Amino acid sequence: MAKAAAVLDYRARAQRRLPPFLFEYLDGGSYAEVTLRRNVAVLEQLALRQRVLTDVSSIDLTTRVFGMDQALPVMLAPIGLAGMNARRGEVQAVRAANAAGVPFCLSTVSVCPLAEVSAATKAPFWFQLYMIRDRGLVRALLDEAQDLGCSALVFTVDMPVPGARYRDYRSGLAGAPGLRGAARRFGQALAHPDWAVDVGLRGRPHHLGNVAPALGDKTGLEDFLGWMRTNFDSSVTWRELDFIRSHWKGPLIIKGILDPADARAAAQTGADGIVVSNHGGRQLDGVPATADALPPIVDAVGDALTVLADGGVRSGLDVVKLLALGAKGVLLGRAWAYALAADGEAGVAHMLQLIEAEMRVAMALCGRTRIADIDRSMLVSDEI
């Protein structure tokens, strides 16, 4: 099979390879998916300022985030159930990220547990935390991540309750408990034999490794979704950062910030960074696109925090635009998950190569040669 020409080519390949219940979980958003589409549309509408006759013979994409050097100003965002997209998917993804010189962030609800991912890479990776009612389990996860040398903690705060994701009900991932739901998913898997053999059979166990102790013998997908609804803690407040800080000594990044007031609160409570994010349009539909929310948040916190962003990124052009709006780094979500589903580790590695190549072209044609040179003056609109 020929290599993908663009990141979105991997989306089409992922759709062909994955059973519908997994593809729709990866691809979908909440409610009518207005925010999901808005994330992409707002980035598409931003115009870059082309400049000419500037020496762009040497483009440097390296950057430094939280004291670590990176080859590119991007990170692989935490993706739940990514290990179901390819055989031991998180392990394949962390290897690709390591080879490319960018951070990988492991989700709390990954298939591969912390120890398995740590054993697969020599470079430190990030860990993402959801606040669970069982503080003993949270404490154990933080201690394990610390012991394994994870270099940053991403605390996701925009999911006190799961969003209403209608595609999951239509596909059979949710709302079809017991044998009926399992039979429907099994039939979808049989209709996708490449996935069924590579992941369904050879990719076992299909447990959520990090929360397996809490699930016990209830390891089915419907058990996991039900467990999320009842065990994610909706009573969490800013005071919870004291508990996290008592068990985590490295950089702490709060993910899911959309309002300048929350960004200022994050700075006041001692966070090191934030991710401006609407959870990829998967939580509250109708909220602002990340690209719209980012500039006022950057203005509100200045250099008090390292501001990262995600949402709607489908190309290196999109990365450059978010950097121009003030982000110091950009988390890639669906982009790497599509590539993983389509072609495993090789797909993720190639996706990062595509992002890099597109960034180089965009920077050259805008007359910028270093990441530090990217700012709002690269954008045509005077309102940005």
PDB file of C-alpha atoms in Angstrom, residues 30-305:
ATOM      1  CA  SER A  30     -20.698  14.833  21.605  1.00  0.00           C
ATOM      2  CA  TYR A  31     -24.279  15.764  20.837  1.00  0.00           C
ATOM      3  CA  ALA A  32     -24.581  17.231  17.300  1.00  0.00           C
ATOM      4  CA  GLU A  33     -20.767  17.516  16.995  1.00  0.00           C
ATOM      5  CA  VAL A  34     -20.854  21.273  16.400  1.00  0.00           C
ATOM      6  CA  THR A  35     -17.660  21.859  18.379  1.00  0.00           C
ATOM      7  CA  LEU A  36     -15.922  18.938  16.693  1.00  0.00           C
ATOM      8  CA  ARG A  37     -16.513  20.569  13.307  1.00  0.00           C
ATOM      9  CA  ARG A  38     -15.837  24.072  14.640  1.00  0.00           C
ATOM     10  CA  ASN A  39     -12.342  23.106  15.821  1.00  0.00           C
ATOM     11  CA  VAL A  40     -11.403  22.194  12.262  1.00  0.00           C
ATOM     12  CA  ALA A  41     -13.300  25.016  10.554  1.00  0.00           C
ATOM     13  CA  VAL A  42     -11.794  27.854  12.595  1.00  0.00           C
ATOM     14  CA  LEU A  43      -8.261  26.654  11.896  1.00  0.00           C
ATOM     15  CA  GLU A  44      -9.100  26.343   8.201  1.00  0.00           C
ATOM     16  CA  GLN A  45     -10.317  29.937   8.103  1.00  0.00           C
ATOM     17  CA  LEU A  46      -7.205  31.452   9.685  1.00  0.00           C
ATOM     18  CA  ALA A  47      -5.058  33.054   6.991  1.00  0.00           C
ATOM     19  CA  LEU A  48      -1.270  32.971   7.154  1.00  0.00           C
ATOM     20  CA  ARG A  49       0.773  35.996   6.106  1.00  0.00           C
ATOM     21  CA  GLN A  50       3.042  34.947   3.211  1.00  0.00           C
ATOM     22  CA  ARG A  51       6.401  36.732   2.996  1.00  0.00           C
ATOM     23  CA  VAL A  52       9.061  36.523   0.267  1.00  0.00           C
ATOM     24  CA  LEU A  53      12.762  37.107  -0.376  1.00  0.00           C
ATOM     25  CA  THR A  54      13.758  36.022   3.125  1.00  0.00           C
ATOM     26  CA  ASP A  55      16.584  33.566   3.747  1.00  0.00           C
ATOM     27  CA  VAL A  56      14.762  30.389   4.774  1.00  0.00           C
ATOM     28  CA  SER A  57      17.491  27.954   3.742  1.00  0.00           C
ATOM     29  CA  SER A  58      17.717  26.629   7.306  1.00  0.00           C
ATOM     30  CA  ILE A  59      14.533  25.852   9.245  1.00  0.00           C
ATOM     31  CA  ASP A  60      14.866  24.835  12.904  1.00  0.00           C
ATOM     32  CA  LEU A  61      11.827  23.106  14.441  1.00  0.00           C
ATOM     33  CA  THR A  62      13.423  22.216  17.772  1.00  0.00           C
ATOM     34  CA  THR A  63      11.958  23.566  20.985  1.00  0.00           C
ATOM     35  CA  ARG A  64      12.174  23.068  24.741  1.00  0.00           C
ATOM     36  CA  VAL A  65       9.091  22.329  26.843  1.00  0.00           C
ATOM     37  CA  PHE A  66       9.146  21.691  30.603  1.00  0.00           C
ATOM     38  CA  GLY A  67      12.919  21.437  30.557  1.00  0.00           C
ATOM     39  CA  MET A  68      13.030  18.787  27.821  1.00  0.00           C
ATOM     40  CA  ASP A  69      14.335  19.285  24.290  1.00  0.00           C
ATOM     41  CA  GLN A  70      11.995  18.241  21.484  1.00  0.00           C
ATOM     42  CA  ALA A  71      12.585  17.789  17.763  1.00  0.00           C
ATOM     43  CA  LEU A  72       9.141  19.254  17.020  1.00  0.00           C
ATOM     44  CA  PRO A  73       6.746  21.423  19.058  1.00  0.00           C
ATOM     45  CA  VAL A  74       4.127  18.643  19.136  1.00  0.00           C
ATOM     46  CA  MET A  75       3.124  15.881  21.535  1.00  0.00           C
ATOM     47  CA  LEU A  76       0.970  12.780  21.124  1.00  0.00           C
ATOM     48  CA  ALA A  77      -2.114  13.482  23.222  1.00  0.00           C
ATOM     49  CA  PRO A  78      -3.689  10.891  25.521  1.00  0.00           C
ATOM     50  CA  ILE A  79      -6.203   8.729  23.654  1.00  0.00           C
ATOM     51  CA  GLY A  80      -8.460   6.329  25.532  1.00  0.00           C
ATOM     52  CA  LEU A  81      -8.647   2.765  24.175  1.00  0.00           C
ATOM     53  CA  ALA A  82      -5.834   3.496  21.687  1.00  0.00           C
ATOM     54  CA  GLY A  83      -4.539  -0.010  22.269  1.00  0.00           C
ATOM     55  CA  MET A  84      -7.618  -1.324  20.473  1.00  0.00           C
ATOM     56  CA  ASN A  85      -6.736   0.537  17.268  1.00  0.00           C
ATOM     57  CA  ALA A  86      -3.617  -1.570  16.676  1.00  0.00           C
ATOM     58  CA  ARG A  87      -1.996  -4.497  18.457  1.00  0.00           C
ATOM     59  CA  ARG A  88      -0.757  -3.138  21.802  1.00  0.00           C
ATOM     60  CA  GLY A  89      -1.321   0.256  20.250  1.00  0.00           C
ATOM     61  CA  GLU A  90       0.099   2.502  22.953  1.00  0.00           C
ATOM     62  CA  VAL A  91       3.386   0.594  22.839  1.00  0.00           C
ATOM     63  CA  GLN A  92       3.644   1.102  19.085  1.00  0.00           C
ATOM     64  CA  ALA A  93       2.817   4.797  19.421  1.00  0.00           C
ATOM     65  CA  VAL A  94       5.345   5.512  22.169  1.00  0.00           C
ATOM     66  CA  ARG A  95       8.070   3.913  20.063  1.00  0.00           C
ATOM     67  CA  ALA A  96       7.213   6.146  17.115  1.00  0.00           C
ATOM     68  CA  ALA A  97       7.155   9.237  19.329  1.00  0.00           C
ATOM     69  CA  ASN A  98      10.470   8.284  20.904  1.00  0.00           C
ATOM     70  CA  ALA A  99      12.106   7.845  17.504  1.00  0.00           C
ATOM     71  CA  ALA A 100      10.770  11.228  16.357  1.00  0.00           C
ATOM     72  CA  GLY A 101      11.951  13.044  19.478  1.00  0.00           C
ATOM     73  CA  VAL A 102       8.525  14.148  20.740  1.00  0.00           C
ATOM     74  CA  PRO A 103       6.619  13.316  23.946  1.00  0.00           C
ATOM     75  CA  PHE A 104       3.950  10.646  24.153  1.00  0.00           C
ATOM     76  CA  CYS A 105       1.189  10.924  26.770  1.00  0.00           C
ATOM     77  CA  LEU A 106      -0.424   7.726  28.066  1.00  0.00           C
ATOM     78  CA  SER A 107      -4.111   7.856  28.978  1.00  0.00           C
ATOM     79  CA  THR A 108      -5.459   6.650  32.308  1.00  0.00           C
ATOM     80  CA  VAL A 109      -7.831   4.474  30.262  1.00  0.00           C
ATOM     81  CA  SER A 110      -5.223   2.970  27.955  1.00  0.00           C
ATOM     82  CA  VAL A 111      -5.173  -0.697  27.053  1.00  0.00           C
ATOM     83  CA  CYS A 112      -1.447  -1.047  27.722  1.00  0.00           C
ATOM     84  CA  PRO A 113      -0.531  -0.300  31.356  1.00  0.00           C
ATOM     85  CA  LEU A 114       2.156   2.077  32.515  1.00  0.00           C
ATOM     86  CA  ALA A 115       4.751  -0.645  33.083  1.00  0.00           C
ATOM     87  CA  GLU A 116       4.319  -2.132  29.605  1.00  0.00           C
ATOM     88  CA  VAL A 117       4.690   1.249  27.907  1.00  0.00           C
ATOM     89  CA  SER A 118       7.689   2.136  30.064  1.00  0.00           C
ATOM     90  CA  ALA A 119       9.412  -1.120  29.086  1.00  0.00           C
ATOM     91  CA  ALA A 120       8.985  -0.252  25.398  1.00  0.00           C
ATOM     92  CA  THR A 121      10.871   3.052  25.403  1.00  0.00           C
ATOM     93  CA  LYS A 122      14.109   4.497  26.724  1.00  0.00           C
ATOM     94  CA  ALA A 123      12.756   8.044  26.737  1.00  0.00           C
ATOM     95  CA  PRO A 124      10.459   9.361  29.479  1.00  0.00           C
ATOM     96  CA  PHE A 125       6.809   9.784  28.550  1.00  0.00           C
ATOM     97  CA  TRP A 126       3.915  11.755  30.008  1.00  0.00           C
ATOM     98  CA  PHE A 127       0.999  10.310  31.976  1.00  0.00           C
ATOM     99  CA  GLN A 128      -2.574  11.619  31.872  1.00  0.00           C
ATOM    100  CA  LEU A 129      -4.766  11.407  34.960  1.00  0.00           C
ATOM    101  CA  TYR A 130      -8.529  11.372  35.374  1.00  0.00           C
ATOM    102  CA  MET A 131      -9.700  11.936  38.937  1.00  0.00           C
ATOM    103  CA  ILE A 132     -11.375   8.738  40.102  1.00  0.00           C
ATOM    104  CA  ARG A 133     -13.476   8.346  43.225  1.00  0.00           C
ATOM    105  CA  ASP A 134     -11.088   5.711  44.551  1.00  0.00           C
ATOM    106  CA  ARG A 135      -8.263   7.928  45.793  1.00  0.00           C
ATOM    107  CA  GLY A 136      -6.232   4.844  46.629  1.00  0.00           C
ATOM    108  CA  LEU A 137      -6.171   3.904  42.954  1.00  0.00           C
ATOM    109  CA  VAL A 138      -5.278   7.489  41.989  1.00  0.00           C
ATOM    110  CA  ARG A 139      -2.447   7.504  44.513  1.00  0.00           C
ATOM    111  CA  ALA A 140      -1.163   4.163  43.216  1.00  0.00           C
ATOM    112  CA  LEU A 141      -1.195   5.429  39.615  1.00  0.00           C
ATOM    113  CA  LEU A 142       0.672   8.594  40.545  1.00  0.00           C
ATOM    114  CA  ASP A 143       3.254   6.663  42.522  1.00  0.00           C
ATOM    115  CA  GLU A 144       3.761   4.200  39.682  1.00  0.00           C
ATOM    116  CA  ALA A 145       4.103   6.945  37.081  1.00  0.00           C
ATOM    117  CA  GLN A 146       6.611   8.719  39.330  1.00  0.00           C
ATOM    118  CA  ASP A 147       8.602   5.526  39.907  1.00  0.00           C
ATOM    119  CA  LEU A 148       8.707   4.755  36.173  1.00  0.00           C
ATOM    120  CA  GLY A 149      10.158   8.176  35.419  1.00  0.00           C
ATOM    121  CA  CYS A 150       7.235   9.813  33.646  1.00  0.00           C
ATOM    122  CA  SER A 151       8.379  13.341  32.921  1.00  0.00           C
ATOM    123  CA  ALA A 152       5.052  15.217  33.153  1.00  0.00           C
ATOM    124  CA  LEU A 153       1.551  14.698  34.488  1.00  0.00           C
ATOM    125  CA  VAL A 154      -1.458  15.842  32.468  1.00  0.00           C
ATOM    126  CA  PHE A 155      -4.487  16.243  34.744  1.00  0.00           C
ATOM    127  CA  THR A 156      -7.651  16.281  32.611  1.00  0.00           C
ATOM    128  CA  VAL A 157     -10.331  18.391  34.281  1.00  0.00           C
ATOM    129  CA  ASP A 158     -13.084  18.727  31.659  1.00  0.00           C
ATOM    130  CA  MET A 159     -14.608  15.302  32.242  1.00  0.00           C
ATOM    131  CA  PRO A 160     -16.421  15.267  35.601  1.00  0.00           C
ATOM    132  CA  VAL A 161     -19.037  13.300  33.676  1.00  0.00           C
ATOM    133  CA  PRO A 162     -18.716  11.723  30.207  1.00  0.00           C
ATOM    134  CA  GLY A 163     -20.203  13.694  27.318  1.00  0.00           C
ATOM    135  CA  ALA A 164     -23.241  12.452  25.394  1.00  0.00           C
ATOM    136  CA  ARG A 165     -21.682  10.753  22.375  1.00  0.00           C
ATOM    137  CA  TYR A 166     -24.519   9.552  20.181  1.00  0.00           C
ATOM    138  CA  ARG A 167     -22.291   7.747  17.701  1.00  0.00           C
ATOM    139  CA  ASP A 168     -21.305   5.274  20.406  1.00  0.00           C
ATOM    140  CA  TYR A 169     -24.933   4.270  20.836  1.00  0.00           C
ATOM    141  CA  ARG A 170     -25.546   4.009  17.121  1.00  0.00           C
ATOM    142  CA  SER A 171     -22.447   1.875  16.598  1.00  0.00           C
ATOM    143  CA  GLY A 172     -23.153  -0.563  19.417  1.00  0.00           C
ATOM    144  CA  LEU A 173     -20.277   0.467  21.682  1.00  0.00           C
ATOM    145  CA  ALA A 174     -22.692   1.856  24.277  1.00  0.00           C
ATOM    146  CA  GLY A 175     -26.324   1.214  25.122  1.00  0.00           C
ATOM    147  CA  ALA A 176     -26.304  -2.470  24.142  1.00  0.00           C
ATOM    148  CA  PRO A 177     -25.269  -4.369  27.280  1.00  0.00           C
ATOM    149  CA  GLY A 178     -24.744  -8.081  27.687  1.00  0.00           C
ATOM    150  CA  LEU A 179     -24.746 -10.707  24.975  1.00  0.00           C
ATOM    151  CA  ARG A 180     -26.674  -8.578  22.471  1.00  0.00           C
ATOM    152  CA  GLY A 181     -24.064  -5.822  22.462  1.00  0.00           C
ATOM    153  CA  ALA A 182     -21.169  -8.277  22.485  1.00  0.00           C
ATOM    154  CA  ALA A 183     -22.652 -10.171  19.546  1.00  0.00           C
ATOM    155  CA  ARG A 184     -23.077  -6.962  17.566  1.00  0.00           C
ATOM    156  CA  ARG A 185     -19.458  -5.941  18.146  1.00  0.00           C
ATOM    157  CA  PHE A 186     -18.255  -9.458  17.364  1.00  0.00           C
ATOM    158  CA  GLY A 187     -20.100  -9.348  14.032  1.00  0.00           C
ATOM    159  CA  GLN A 188     -18.460  -6.021  13.187  1.00  0.00           C
ATOM    160  CA  ALA A 189     -15.053  -7.461  14.034  1.00  0.00           C
ATOM    161  CA  LEU A 190     -15.591 -10.450  11.743  1.00  0.00           C
ATOM    162  CA  ALA A 191     -16.380  -8.065   8.899  1.00  0.00           C
ATOM    163  CA  HIS A 192     -12.905  -6.529   9.408  1.00  0.00           C
ATOM    164  CA  PRO A 193     -10.663  -9.623   9.384  1.00  0.00           C
ATOM    165  CA  ASP A 194      -7.323  -7.775   9.341  1.00  0.00           C
ATOM    166  CA  TRP A 195      -8.207  -6.046  12.574  1.00  0.00           C
ATOM    167  CA  ALA A 196      -9.832  -9.163  14.038  1.00  0.00           C
ATOM    168  CA  VAL A 197      -6.645 -11.204  13.631  1.00  0.00           C
ATOM    169  CA  ASP A 198      -4.056  -8.522  14.407  1.00  0.00           C
ATOM    170  CA  VAL A 199      -5.800  -6.888  17.358  1.00  0.00           C
ATOM    171  CA  GLY A 200      -8.771  -9.042  18.294  1.00  0.00           C
ATOM    172  CA  LEU A 201      -6.738 -12.244  18.558  1.00  0.00           C
ATOM    173  CA  ARG A 202      -3.059 -11.310  18.700  1.00  0.00           C
ATOM    174  CA  GLY A 203      -3.490  -8.099  20.690  1.00  0.00           C
ATOM    175  CA  ARG A 204      -4.787  -9.629  23.896  1.00  0.00           C
ATOM    176  CA  PRO A 205      -5.341  -8.956  26.725  1.00  0.00           C
ATOM    177  CA  HIS A 206      -7.923  -6.275  25.988  1.00  0.00           C
ATOM    178  CA  HIS A 207      -8.068  -4.986  29.541  1.00  0.00           C
ATOM    179  CA  LEU A 208      -7.720  -1.358  30.547  1.00  0.00           C
ATOM    180  CA  GLY A 209      -4.392  -2.002  32.161  1.00  0.00           C
ATOM    181  CA  ASN A 210      -4.166   1.034  34.445  1.00  0.00           C
ATOM    182  CA  VAL A 211      -7.627   0.637  35.983  1.00  0.00           C
ATOM    183  CA  ALA A 212      -7.869  -3.164  35.781  1.00  0.00           C
ATOM    184  CA  PRO A 213      -7.659  -3.499  39.601  1.00  0.00           C
ATOM    185  CA  ALA A 214     -10.801  -1.391  39.953  1.00  0.00           C
ATOM    186  CA  LEU A 215     -12.708  -3.290  37.252  1.00  0.00           C
ATOM    187  CA  GLY A 216     -11.939  -6.719  38.646  1.00  0.00           C
ATOM    188  CA  ASP A 217     -13.425  -9.426  36.453  1.00  0.00           C
ATOM    189  CA  LYS A 218     -15.679  -6.943  34.617  1.00  0.00           C
ATOM    190  CA  THR A 219     -13.459  -6.246  31.626  1.00  0.00           C
ATOM    191  CA  GLY A 220     -15.936  -5.854  28.770  1.00  0.00           C
ATOM    192  CA  LEU A 221     -16.324  -2.574  26.926  1.00  0.00           C
ATOM    193  CA  GLU A 222     -19.793  -2.012  28.355  1.00  0.00           C
ATOM    194  CA  ASP A 223     -18.357  -2.593  31.845  1.00  0.00           C
ATOM    195  CA  PHE A 224     -15.700   0.028  31.172  1.00  0.00           C
ATOM    196  CA  LEU A 225     -18.193   2.645  29.948  1.00  0.00           C
ATOM    197  CA  GLY A 226     -20.466   2.005  32.904  1.00  0.00           C
ATOM    198  CA  TRP A 227     -17.519   2.202  35.280  1.00  0.00           C
ATOM    199  CA  MET A 228     -16.504   5.579  33.830  1.00  0.00           C
ATOM    200  CA  ARG A 229     -19.967   7.006  34.419  1.00  0.00           C
ATOM    201  CA  THR A 230     -20.015   5.937  38.062  1.00  0.00           C
ATOM    202  CA  ASN A 231     -16.357   6.295  39.059  1.00  0.00           C
ATOM    203  CA  PHE A 232     -15.175   9.567  37.529  1.00  0.00           C
ATOM    204  CA  ASP A 233     -15.393  12.052  40.393  1.00  0.00           C
ATOM    205  CA  SER A 234     -17.690  14.990  39.656  1.00  0.00           C
ATOM    206  CA  SER A 235     -17.009  16.628  43.041  1.00  0.00           C
ATOM    207  CA  VAL A 236     -13.416  17.603  42.193  1.00  0.00           C
ATOM    208  CA  THR A 237     -12.392  21.229  42.770  1.00  0.00           C
ATOM    209  CA  TRP A 238      -9.154  23.201  42.604  1.00  0.00           C
ATOM    210  CA  ARG A 239      -8.334  21.949  46.096  1.00  0.00           C
ATOM    211  CA  GLU A 240      -7.624  18.546  44.573  1.00  0.00           C
ATOM    212  CA  LEU A 241      -4.342  19.876  43.223  1.00  0.00           C
ATOM    213  CA  ASP A 242      -2.941  19.723  46.757  1.00  0.00           C
ATOM    214  CA  PHE A 243      -3.585  15.972  46.809  1.00  0.00           C
ATOM    215  CA  ILE A 244      -1.978  15.546  43.386  1.00  0.00           C
ATOM    216  CA  ARG A 245       1.046  17.648  44.293  1.00  0.00           C
ATOM    217  CA  SER A 246       1.611  15.542  47.411  1.00  0.00           C
ATOM    218  CA  HIS A 247       2.163  12.503  45.153  1.00  0.00           C
ATOM    219  CA  TRP A 248       3.651  14.135  42.057  1.00  0.00           C
ATOM    220  CA  LYS A 249       6.879  16.110  41.979  1.00  0.00           C
ATOM    221  CA  GLY A 250       7.319  16.794  38.245  1.00  0.00           C
ATOM    222  CA  PRO A 251       5.643  19.262  35.869  1.00  0.00           C
ATOM    223  CA  LEU A 252       1.864  19.388  36.326  1.00  0.00           C
ATOM    224  CA  ILE A 253      -0.256  20.302  33.298  1.00  0.00           C
ATOM    225  CA  ILE A 254      -4.003  20.941  33.556  1.00  0.00           C
ATOM    226  CA  LYS A 255      -5.879  19.900  30.436  1.00  0.00           C
ATOM    227  CA  GLY A 256      -9.312  21.149  29.457  1.00  0.00           C
ATOM    228  CA  ILE A 257      -9.063  24.927  29.975  1.00  0.00           C
ATOM    229  CA  LEU A 258     -11.302  27.141  27.809  1.00  0.00           C
ATOM    230  CA  ASP A 259     -11.802  30.249  29.952  1.00  0.00           C
ATOM    231  CA  PRO A 260      -9.219  32.882  30.971  1.00  0.00           C
ATOM    232  CA  ALA A 261     -10.477  32.822  34.572  1.00  0.00           C
ATOM    233  CA  ASP A 262      -9.746  29.100  34.806  1.00  0.00           C
ATOM    234  CA  ALA A 263      -6.321  29.681  33.272  1.00  0.00           C
ATOM    235  CA  ARG A 264      -5.536  32.276  35.926  1.00  0.00           C
ATOM    236  CA  ALA A 265      -6.776  29.894  38.633  1.00  0.00           C
ATOM    237  CA  ALA A 266      -4.465  27.194  37.283  1.00  0.00           C
ATOM    238  CA  ALA A 267      -1.528  29.581  37.576  1.00  0.00           C
ATOM    239  CA  GLN A 268      -2.507  30.603  41.106  1.00  0.00           C
ATOM    240  CA  THR A 269      -2.763  26.989  42.277  1.00  0.00           C
ATOM    241  CA  GLY A 270       0.740  26.147  41.157  1.00  0.00           C
ATOM    242  CA  ALA A 271       0.262  24.343  37.849  1.00  0.00           C
ATOM    243  CA  ASP A 272       3.221  24.466  35.480  1.00  0.00           C
ATOM    244  CA  GLY A 273       1.191  24.394  32.291  1.00  0.00           C
ATOM    245  CA  ILE A 274      -2.267  24.113  30.788  1.00  0.00           C
ATOM    246  CA  VAL A 275      -3.758  22.617  27.664  1.00  0.00           C
ATOM    247  CA  VAL A 276      -6.356  24.830  26.029  1.00  0.00           C
ATOM    248  CA  SER A 277      -8.756  22.132  24.936  1.00  0.00           C
ATOM    249  CA  ASN A 278     -12.428  21.244  24.514  1.00  0.00           C
ATOM    250  CA  HIS A 279     -11.616  17.514  24.564  1.00  0.00           C
ATOM    251  CA  GLY A 280     -11.720  17.366  20.792  1.00  0.00           C
ATOM    252  CA  GLY A 281     -15.416  18.238  20.801  1.00  0.00           C
ATOM    253  CA  ARG A 282     -16.191  15.128  22.846  1.00  0.00           C
ATOM    254  CA  GLN A 283     -17.564  16.741  26.009  1.00  0.00           C
ATOM    255  CA  LEU A 284     -19.716  19.895  25.979  1.00  0.00           C
ATOM    256  CA  ASP A 285     -20.923  20.656  22.472  1.00  0.00           C
ATOM    257  CA  GLY A 286     -21.339  24.293  21.463  1.00  0.00           C
ATOM    258  CA  VAL A 287     -18.281  25.640  23.289  1.00  0.00           C
ATOM    259  CA  PRO A 288     -15.659  27.742  21.477  1.00  0.00           C
ATOM    260  CA  ALA A 289     -13.141  26.203  19.127  1.00  0.00           C
ATOM    261  CA  THR A 290      -9.695  25.897  20.650  1.00  0.00           C
ATOM    262  CA  ALA A 291      -8.290  28.412  18.165  1.00  0.00           C
ATOM    263  CA  ASP A 292     -10.861  30.981  19.311  1.00  0.00           C
ATOM    264  CA  ALA A 293     -10.305  30.322  23.023  1.00  0.00           C
ATOM    265  CA  LEU A 294      -6.503  30.329  22.866  1.00  0.00           C
ATOM    266  CA  PRO A 295      -5.505  34.014  22.347  1.00  0.00           C
ATOM    267  CA  PRO A 296      -7.418  35.491  25.326  1.00  0.00           C
ATOM    268  CA  ILE A 297      -6.077  32.728  27.569  1.00  0.00           C
ATOM    269  CA  VAL A 298      -2.509  33.413  26.447  1.00  0.00           C
ATOM    270  CA  ASP A 299      -3.065  37.106  27.121  1.00  0.00           C
ATOM    271  CA  ALA A 300      -4.483  36.338  30.566  1.00  0.00           C
ATOM    272  CA  VAL A 301      -1.593  34.251  31.890  1.00  0.00           C
ATOM    273  CA  GLY A 302       1.396  35.598  29.963  1.00  0.00           C
ATOM    274  CA  ASP A 303       4.517  33.688  30.932  1.00  0.00           C
ATOM    275  CA  ALA A 304       3.083  32.427  34.226  1.00  0.00           C
ATOM    276  CA  LEU A 305       2.240  29.105  32.585  1.00  0.00           C
TER     277      LEU A 305
END
